[in-house]
Amino acid sequence: MSAESGHGAKSSIWREPGLARLVVSISVSQLGTAITGVALPIFLLGRFGLGLDFGLTLGIRLIPNILLGTVVSEVVRRWDPRAVSVLASVASALIAVVIPFTGALWQIQVLSFLIGLTTMFLAPARLALRTRVTPDGRELESNGLIVTAQRVASLLGPVVVGPVLAFGSISVAFFAEAATALLAAGLLAGPFPAPKSEPTTAVGAAVPRMPKSPLRIPRRLFLDNPRELLTIIRGDGMIFGLTLTAFTYVFVVGMNSVFVPAFARIRFPEIDGMLGYLIAAMGLGGAAGGILAGRLTRFSPGSMYILGNVAEAVCWLLLLLAHQPALAIGLLVAGGILESLATTVYMAEVQARFTERELTHYYSMLLPTNDMFVLLGATVAGLLVAPGRLGVSAVVLAGVMAVPILLLAHSFFTPRPERITTTVRTDGAAPAADVAG
């Protein structure tokens, strides 16, 4: 008997206490991030030009999470995640409004680092809040709403920057980020659903704690994290391949944060808003790819993952031949579709192969390392990108994306292992063990 036949038609998920406020809060915050994602490169290029400092400045927000991301969960565990999210958003807003008044690159770098220090708390805090507002059994529906809201916000960000450039100064965009951060914080203020249960540590591991000495931070980052992550992933070929290629994928994300603004400026200098159009194209493709991915359930996940990544790499290479704005925009729409297909496969397979507690622990180890690779990619792109070296940058970008996928191709066809899960009974009977594949 299905849940609906046993309990009648489901009510609208929007009626769940706190869900609408959380979805709108995340969407508004993402809109501000998307606006700055276009505004900051334009601001930096206009004042300081291309170079290594350009890439480092774009990536410096990631450094706090790289160093301290694995211990942030301890703060979220001890404090109310809603309070953590509100305070972090307010602090980020206050720092963002200072950026337009800076006169030196190092000042922008310090402010970007401070924003990274505040925003590194937002992801785990908001992930914790999702469990409070999501009814049991409707996790997919709830998270689908949140992902859709994020994609739409990312698409609207570049659209907002266009009128700002046309009728005002790029500095206004930083005030927009501050305003959206304050609005996102305000939406989470006031009464909110309480935790459903006491938090637990993942897969029996000790909760990560703040290193007692700064000298222990590199050990956590370069020794403890990789060793613990390897322990988690080595038993499943698919997870192993997905995780390794996640690192090369986010390296490409870091490169793109420098390559795309540079490409827009070098190839189409006469079009002031070209960067916004290119970023919007990727967002539009990503939204379309997310919708398409849900309709391709008959295809092998491994084949989709390989095809999505390799074909996207081809799109980046073909971008070198795009001397017309429409062609460049079309290629990035196609690349966004392919990227979203591969990302959906990654998220679905990881979720299907881990229990909830294992998944939490996995991401606590993965995300700081991911950010380290994003920063590395932005740094490499800062060294490579120049008016006469767009081709070199594109080849490196495409190679890093496609070659690891092809080398690990066999691992993406590893069948899902069977695992034993425990079903919690609510009628007082003993728990029943089920086999999940």
JSON list of C-alpha atoms in Angstrom, two decimals, residues 155 158 274-287 328-337:
[
{"chain": "A", "resi": 155, "resn": "LEU", "atom": "CA", "xyz": [20.40, 32.59, -13.31]},
{"chain": "A", "resi": 158, "resn": "PRO", "atom": "CA", "xyz": [23.85, 38.13, -13.98]},
{"chain": "A", "resi": 274, "resn": "MET", "atom": "CA", "xyz": [29.22, 39.84, -21.99]},
{"chain": "A", "resi": 275, "resn": "LEU", "atom": "CA", "xyz": [30.38, 38.23, -18.74]},
{"chain": "A", "resi": 276, "resn": "GLY", "atom": "CA", "xyz": [26.85, 38.41, -17.41]},
{"chain": "A", "resi": 277, "resn": "TYR", "atom": "CA", "xyz": [25.48, 36.83, -20.57]},
{"chain": "A", "resi": 278, "resn": "LEU", "atom": "CA", "xyz": [27.99, 33.96, -20.40]},
{"chain": "A", "resi": 279, "resn": "ILE", "atom": "CA", "xyz": [27.28, 33.24, -16.73]},
{"chain": "A", "resi": 280, "resn": "ALA", "atom": "CA", "xyz": [23.54, 33.42, -17.39]},
{"chain": "A", "resi": 281, "resn": "ALA", "atom": "CA", "xyz": [24.00, 30.97, -20.27]},
{"chain": "A", "resi": 282, "resn": "MET", "atom": "CA", "xyz": [25.65, 28.47, -17.94]},
{"chain": "A", "resi": 283, "resn": "GLY", "atom": "CA", "xyz": [22.87, 28.97, -15.41]},
{"chain": "A", "resi": 284, "resn": "LEU", "atom": "CA", "xyz": [20.15, 28.48, -18.02]},
{"chain": "A", "resi": 285, "resn": "GLY", "atom": "CA", "xyz": [21.84, 25.31, -19.26]},
{"chain": "A", "resi": 286, "resn": "GLY", "atom": "CA", "xyz": [22.23, 24.08, -15.68]},
{"chain": "A", "resi": 287, "resn": "ALA", "atom": "CA", "xyz": [18.52, 24.55, -14.97]},
{"chain": "A", "resi": 328, "resn": "ALA", "atom": "CA", "xyz": [29.78, 31.47, -27.31]},
{"chain": "A", "resi": 329, "resn": "ILE", "atom": "CA", "xyz": [26.51, 31.76, -25.41]},
{"chain": "A", "resi": 330, "resn": "GLY", "atom": "CA", "xyz": [25.13, 28.64, -27.14]},
{"chain": "A", "resi": 331, "resn": "LEU", "atom": "CA", "xyz": [28.20, 26.59, -26.25]},
{"chain": "A", "resi": 332, "resn": "LEU", "atom": "CA", "xyz": [27.96, 27.58, -22.58]},
{"chain": "A", "resi": 333, "resn": "VAL", "atom": "CA", "xyz": [24.24, 26.71, -22.52]},
{"chain": "A", "resi": 334, "resn": "ALA", "atom": "CA", "xyz": [25.19, 23.26, -23.84]},
{"chain": "A", "resi": 335, "resn": "GLY", "atom": "CA", "xyz": [28.04, 23.01, -21.34]},
{"chain": "A", "resi": 336, "resn": "GLY", "atom": "CA", "xyz": [25.67, 23.93, -18.51]},
{"chain": "A", "resi": 337, "resn": "ILE", "atom": "CA", "xyz": [23.24, 21.17, -19.52]}
]
